[in-house]
JSON list of C-alpha atoms in Angstrom, two decimals:
[
{"chain": "W", "resi": 33, "resn": "UNK", "atom": "CA", "xyz": [-69.95, -20.65, -41.75]},
{"chain": "W", "resi": 34, "resn": "UNK", "atom": "CA", "xyz": [-67.20, -18.31, -41.54]},
{"chain": "W", "resi": 35, "resn": "UNK", "atom": "CA", "xyz": [-66.68, -16.04, -44.38]},
{"chain": "W", "resi": 36, "resn": "UNK", "atom": "CA", "xyz": [-62.96, -16.09, -45.88]},
{"chain": "W", "resi": 37, "resn": "UNK", "atom": "CA", "xyz": [-61.28, -12.75, -46.24]},
{"chain": "W", "resi": 38, "resn": "UNK", "atom": "CA", "xyz": [-58.55, -12.24, -48.59]},
{"chain": "W", "resi": 39, "resn": "UNK", "atom": "CA", "xyz": [-56.03, -9.23, -49.03]},
{"chain": "W", "resi": 40, "resn": "UNK", "atom": "CA", "xyz": [-56.68, -7.27, -52.51]},
{"chain": "W", "resi": 41, "resn": "UNK", "atom": "CA", "xyz": [-53.70, -8.37, -54.51]},
{"chain": "W", "resi": 42, "resn": "UNK", "atom": "CA", "xyz": [-54.77, -6.31, -57.60]},
{"chain": "W", "resi": 43, "resn": "UNK", "atom": "CA", "xyz": [-51.31, -5.55, -58.49]},
{"chain": "W", "resi": 44, "resn": "UNK", "atom": "CA", "xyz": [-50.30, -8.89, -58.97]},
{"chain": "W", "resi": 45, "resn": "UNK", "atom": "CA", "xyz": [-53.62, -10.30, -60.56]},
{"chain": "W", "resi": 46, "resn": "UNK", "atom": "CA", "xyz": [-53.34, -7.61, -62.83]},
{"chain": "W", "resi": 47, "resn": "UNK", "atom": "CA", "xyz": [-49.71, -8.37, -63.71]},
{"chain": "W", "resi": 48, "resn": "UNK", "atom": "CA", "xyz": [-50.67, -11.84, -64.54]},
{"chain": "W", "resi": 49, "resn": "UNK", "atom": "CA", "xyz": [-53.73, -10.97, -66.65]},
{"chain": "W", "resi": 50, "resn": "UNK", "atom": "CA", "xyz": [-51.96, -8.52, -68.73]},
{"chain": "W", "resi": 51, "resn": "UNK", "atom": "CA", "xyz": [-49.07, -11.12, -69.27]},
{"chain": "W", "resi": 52, "resn": "UNK", "atom": "CA", "xyz": [-51.16, -14.13, -69.80]},
{"chain": "W", "resi": 53, "resn": "UNK", "atom": "CA", "xyz": [-50.53, -14.82, -73.32]},
{"chain": "W", "resi": 54, "resn": "UNK", "atom": "CA", "xyz": [-46.51, -13.90, -73.28]},
{"chain": "W", "resi": 55, "resn": "UNK", "atom": "CA", "xyz": [-44.17, -16.75, -73.54]},
{"chain": "W", "resi": 56, "resn": "UNK", "atom": "CA", "xyz": [-42.16, -15.60, -70.68]},
{"chain": "W", "resi": 57, "resn": "UNK", "atom": "CA", "xyz": [-41.75, -17.17, -67.05]},
{"chain": "W", "resi": 58, "resn": "UNK", "atom": "CA", "xyz": [-43.51, -15.27, -64.53]},
{"chain": "W", "resi": 59, "resn": "UNK", "atom": "CA", "xyz": [-42.63, -16.06, -60.76]},
{"chain": "W", "resi": 60, "resn": "UNK", "atom": "CA", "xyz": [-44.64, -15.62, -57.59]},
{"chain": "W", "resi": 61, "resn": "UNK", "atom": "CA", "xyz": [-42.66, -16.12, -54.64]},
{"chain": "W", "resi": 62, "resn": "UNK", "atom": "CA", "xyz": [-43.08, -15.17, -51.09]},
{"chain": "W", "resi": 63, "resn": "UNK", "atom": "CA", "xyz": [-43.11, -16.46, -47.28]},
{"chain": "W", "resi": 64, "resn": "UNK", "atom": "CA", "xyz": [-45.87, -19.22, -46.23]},
{"chain": "W", "resi": 65, "resn": "UNK", "atom": "CA", "xyz": [-49.29, -18.01, -45.94]},
{"chain": "W", "resi": 66, "resn": "UNK", "atom": "CA", "xyz": [-48.55, -14.85, -47.91]},
{"chain": "W", "resi": 67, "resn": "UNK", "atom": "CA", "xyz": [-51.23, -15.37, -50.52]},
{"chain": "W", "resi": 68, "resn": "UNK", "atom": "CA", "xyz": [-49.38, -17.13, -53.22]},
{"chain": "W", "resi": 69, "resn": "UNK", "atom": "CA", "xyz": [-52.19, -19.87, -53.69]},
{"chain": "W", "resi": 70, "resn": "UNK", "atom": "CA", "xyz": [-54.89, -17.54, -53.22]},
{"chain": "W", "resi": 71, "resn": "UNK", "atom": "CA", "xyz": [-53.37, -15.36, -56.11]},
{"chain": "W", "resi": 72, "resn": "UNK", "atom": "CA", "xyz": [-53.58, -18.51, -57.97]},
{"chain": "W", "resi": 73, "resn": "UNK", "atom": "CA", "xyz": [-57.11, -19.20, -57.33]},
{"chain": "W", "resi": 74, "resn": "UNK", "atom": "CA", "xyz": [-58.31, -15.51, -58.24]},
{"chain": "W", "resi": 75, "resn": "UNK", "atom": "CA", "xyz": [-56.26, -16.00, -61.33]},
{"chain": "W", "resi": 76, "resn": "UNK", "atom": "CA", "xyz": [-57.72, -19.53, -62.11]},
{"chain": "W", "resi": 77, "resn": "UNK", "atom": "CA", "xyz": [-61.24, -17.91, -61.49]},
{"chain": "W", "resi": 78, "resn": "UNK", "atom": "CA", "xyz": [-60.45, -15.11, -63.81]},
{"chain": "W", "resi": 79, "resn": "UNK", "atom": "CA", "xyz": [-59.12, -17.69, -66.59]},
{"chain": "W", "resi": 80, "resn": "UNK", "atom": "CA", "xyz": [-62.33, -19.67, -66.11]},
{"chain": "W", "resi": 81, "resn": "UNK", "atom": "CA", "xyz": [-64.66, -16.62, -66.94]},
{"chain": "W", "resi": 82, "resn": "UNK", "atom": "CA", "xyz": [-62.54, -15.77, -69.95]},
{"chain": "W", "resi": 83, "resn": "UNK", "atom": "CA", "xyz": [-63.19, -19.15, -71.47]},
{"chain": "W", "resi": 84, "resn": "UNK", "atom": "CA", "xyz": [-60.28, -21.56, -70.30]},
{"chain": "W", "resi": 85, "resn": "UNK", "atom": "CA", "xyz": [-61.74, -24.65, -69.57]},
{"chain": "W", "resi": 86, "resn": "UNK", "atom": "CA", "xyz": [-61.52, -26.83, -66.36]},
{"chain": "W", "resi": 87, "resn": "UNK", "atom": "CA", "xyz": [-59.54, -29.60, -68.19]},
{"chain": "W", "resi": 88, "resn": "UNK", "atom": "CA", "xyz": [-56.87, -27.09, -68.90]},
{"chain": "W", "resi": 89, "resn": "UNK", "atom": "CA", "xyz": [-56.42, -26.62, -65.30]},
{"chain": "W", "resi": 90, "resn": "UNK", "atom": "CA", "xyz": [-54.10, -28.80, -63.49]},
{"chain": "W", "resi": 91, "resn": "UNK", "atom": "CA", "xyz": [-53.89, -28.43, -59.81]},
{"chain": "W", "resi": 92, "resn": "UNK", "atom": "CA", "xyz": [-50.78, -30.09, -57.87]},
{"chain": "W", "resi": 93, "resn": "UNK", "atom": "CA", "xyz": [-50.39, -29.74, -54.27]},
{"chain": "W", "resi": 94, "resn": "UNK", "atom": "CA", "xyz": [-47.19, -31.41, -53.34]},
{"chain": "W", "resi": 95, "resn": "UNK", "atom": "CA", "xyz": [-48.06, -31.13, -49.50]},
{"chain": "W", "resi": 96, "resn": "UNK", "atom": "CA", "xyz": [-50.76, -33.68, -50.42]},
{"chain": "W", "resi": 97, "resn": "UNK", "atom": "CA", "xyz": [-49.38, -37.30, -50.06]},
{"chain": "W", "resi": 98, "resn": "UNK", "atom": "CA", "xyz": [-51.23, -38.27, -53.62]},
{"chain": "W", "resi": 99, "resn": "UNK", "atom": "CA", "xyz": [-48.67, -35.89, -55.35]},
{"chain": "W", "resi": 100, "resn": "UNK", "atom": "CA", "xyz": [-45.65, -37.09, -53.36]},
{"chain": "W", "resi": 101, "resn": "UNK", "atom": "CA", "xyz": [-44.17, -38.85, -56.22]},
{"chain": "W", "resi": 102, "resn": "UNK", "atom": "CA", "xyz": [-44.12, -36.05, -58.27]},
{"chain": "W", "resi": 103, "resn": "UNK", "atom": "CA", "xyz": [-41.32, -34.31, -56.27]},
{"chain": "W", "resi": 104, "resn": "UNK", "atom": "CA", "xyz": [-39.10, -36.40, -58.36]},
{"chain": "W", "resi": 105, "resn": "UNK", "atom": "CA", "xyz": [-38.47, -33.99, -61.02]},
{"chain": "W", "resi": 106, "resn": "UNK", "atom": "CA", "xyz": [-38.47, -36.74, -64.24]},
{"chain": "W", "resi": 107, "resn": "UNK", "atom": "CA", "xyz": [-42.22, -37.88, -62.67]},
{"chain": "W", "resi": 108, "resn": "UNK", "atom": "CA", "xyz": [-43.46, -34.60, -62.59]},
{"chain": "W", "resi": 109, "resn": "UNK", "atom": "CA", "xyz": [-42.09, -33.73, -66.19]},
{"chain": "W", "resi": 110, "resn": "UNK", "atom": "CA", "xyz": [-44.06, -37.00, -67.31]},
{"chain": "W", "resi": 111, "resn": "UNK", "atom": "CA", "xyz": [-46.96, -36.17, -65.37]},
{"chain": "W", "resi": 112, "resn": "UNK", "atom": "CA", "xyz": [-47.58, -32.70, -66.59]},
{"chain": "W", "resi": 113, "resn": "UNK", "atom": "CA", "xyz": [-46.43, -33.69, -70.26]},
{"chain": "W", "resi": 114, "resn": "UNK", "atom": "CA", "xyz": [-49.66, -36.18, -70.05]},
{"chain": "W", "resi": 115, "resn": "UNK", "atom": "CA", "xyz": [-51.90, -33.58, -68.66]},
{"chain": "W", "resi": 116, "resn": "UNK", "atom": "CA", "xyz": [-51.11, -30.63, -71.21]},
{"chain": "W", "resi": 117, "resn": "UNK", "atom": "CA", "xyz": [-53.46, -30.39, -73.98]},
{"chain": "W", "resi": 118, "resn": "UNK", "atom": "CA", "xyz": [-51.81, -29.81, -77.59]},
{"chain": "W", "resi": 119, "resn": "UNK", "atom": "CA", "xyz": [-52.09, -26.02, -78.99]},
{"chain": "W", "resi": 120, "resn": "UNK", "atom": "CA", "xyz": [-54.09, -25.21, -75.62]},
{"chain": "W", "resi": 121, "resn": "UNK", "atom": "CA", "xyz": [-53.21, -23.06, -72.96]},
{"chain": "W", "resi": 122, "resn": "UNK", "atom": "CA", "xyz": [-52.62, -24.99, -69.71]},
{"chain": "W", "resi": 123, "resn": "UNK", "atom": "CA", "xyz": [-52.54, -24.17, -66.08]},
{"chain": "W", "resi": 124, "resn": "UNK", "atom": "CA", "xyz": [-50.70, -26.04, -63.29]},
{"chain": "W", "resi": 125, "resn": "UNK", "atom": "CA", "xyz": [-50.67, -25.06, -59.55]},
{"chain": "W", "resi": 126, "resn": "UNK", "atom": "CA", "xyz": [-50.89, -23.69, -56.93]},
{"chain": "W", "resi": 127, "resn": "UNK", "atom": "CA", "xyz": [-49.11, -25.14, -54.02]},
{"chain": "W", "resi": 128, "resn": "UNK", "atom": "CA", "xyz": [-45.64, -25.85, -55.43]},
{"chain": "W", "resi": 129, "resn": "UNK", "atom": "CA", "xyz": [-45.49, -25.01, -59.17]},
{"chain": "W", "resi": 130, "resn": "UNK", "atom": "CA", "xyz": [-47.96, -22.86, -61.17]},
{"chain": "W", "resi": 131, "resn": "UNK", "atom": "CA", "xyz": [-47.65, -23.19, -64.99]},
{"chain": "W", "resi": 132, "resn": "UNK", "atom": "CA", "xyz": [-49.94, -21.24, -67.45]},
{"chain": "W", "resi": 133, "resn": "UNK", "atom": "CA", "xyz": [-48.37, -21.81, -70.71]},
{"chain": "W", "resi": 134, "resn": "UNK", "atom": "CA", "xyz": [-44.90, -20.74, -69.19]},
{"chain": "W", "resi": 135, "resn": "UNK", "atom": "CA", "xyz": [-46.47, -19.36, -65.91]},
{"chain": "W", "resi": 136, "resn": "UNK", "atom": "CA", "xyz": [-44.33, -20.99, -63.15]},
{"chain": "W", "resi": 137, "resn": "UNK", "atom": "CA", "xyz": [-45.23, -20.20, -59.42]},
{"chain": "W", "resi": 138, "resn": "UNK", "atom": "CA", "xyz": [-42.75, -21.18, -57.01]},
{"chain": "W", "resi": 139, "resn": "UNK", "atom": "CA", "xyz": [-43.25, -21.44, -52.84]}
]
């Protein structure tokens, strides 16, 4: 099995860590294959290590046919609203939109 190698994105990851509880929108953008999804996965791992539960993390991949209907903004809103836990931090991501409270990650 090949070991996956990632480019360290400490500056970006540290920004997300520092601002995780601030109610501001954080946007991560970049060209395809620039590491946005990897950044989300690293941040997700950090959150889990700090006590965020799996049911507070929602992973959407809009390149997956299972999520095709969610390209409609109203359906996406409805889906997210049903998944969010009241009075808890929630994370949604990575492939197109990632939301942590108000964390938004756009490809």
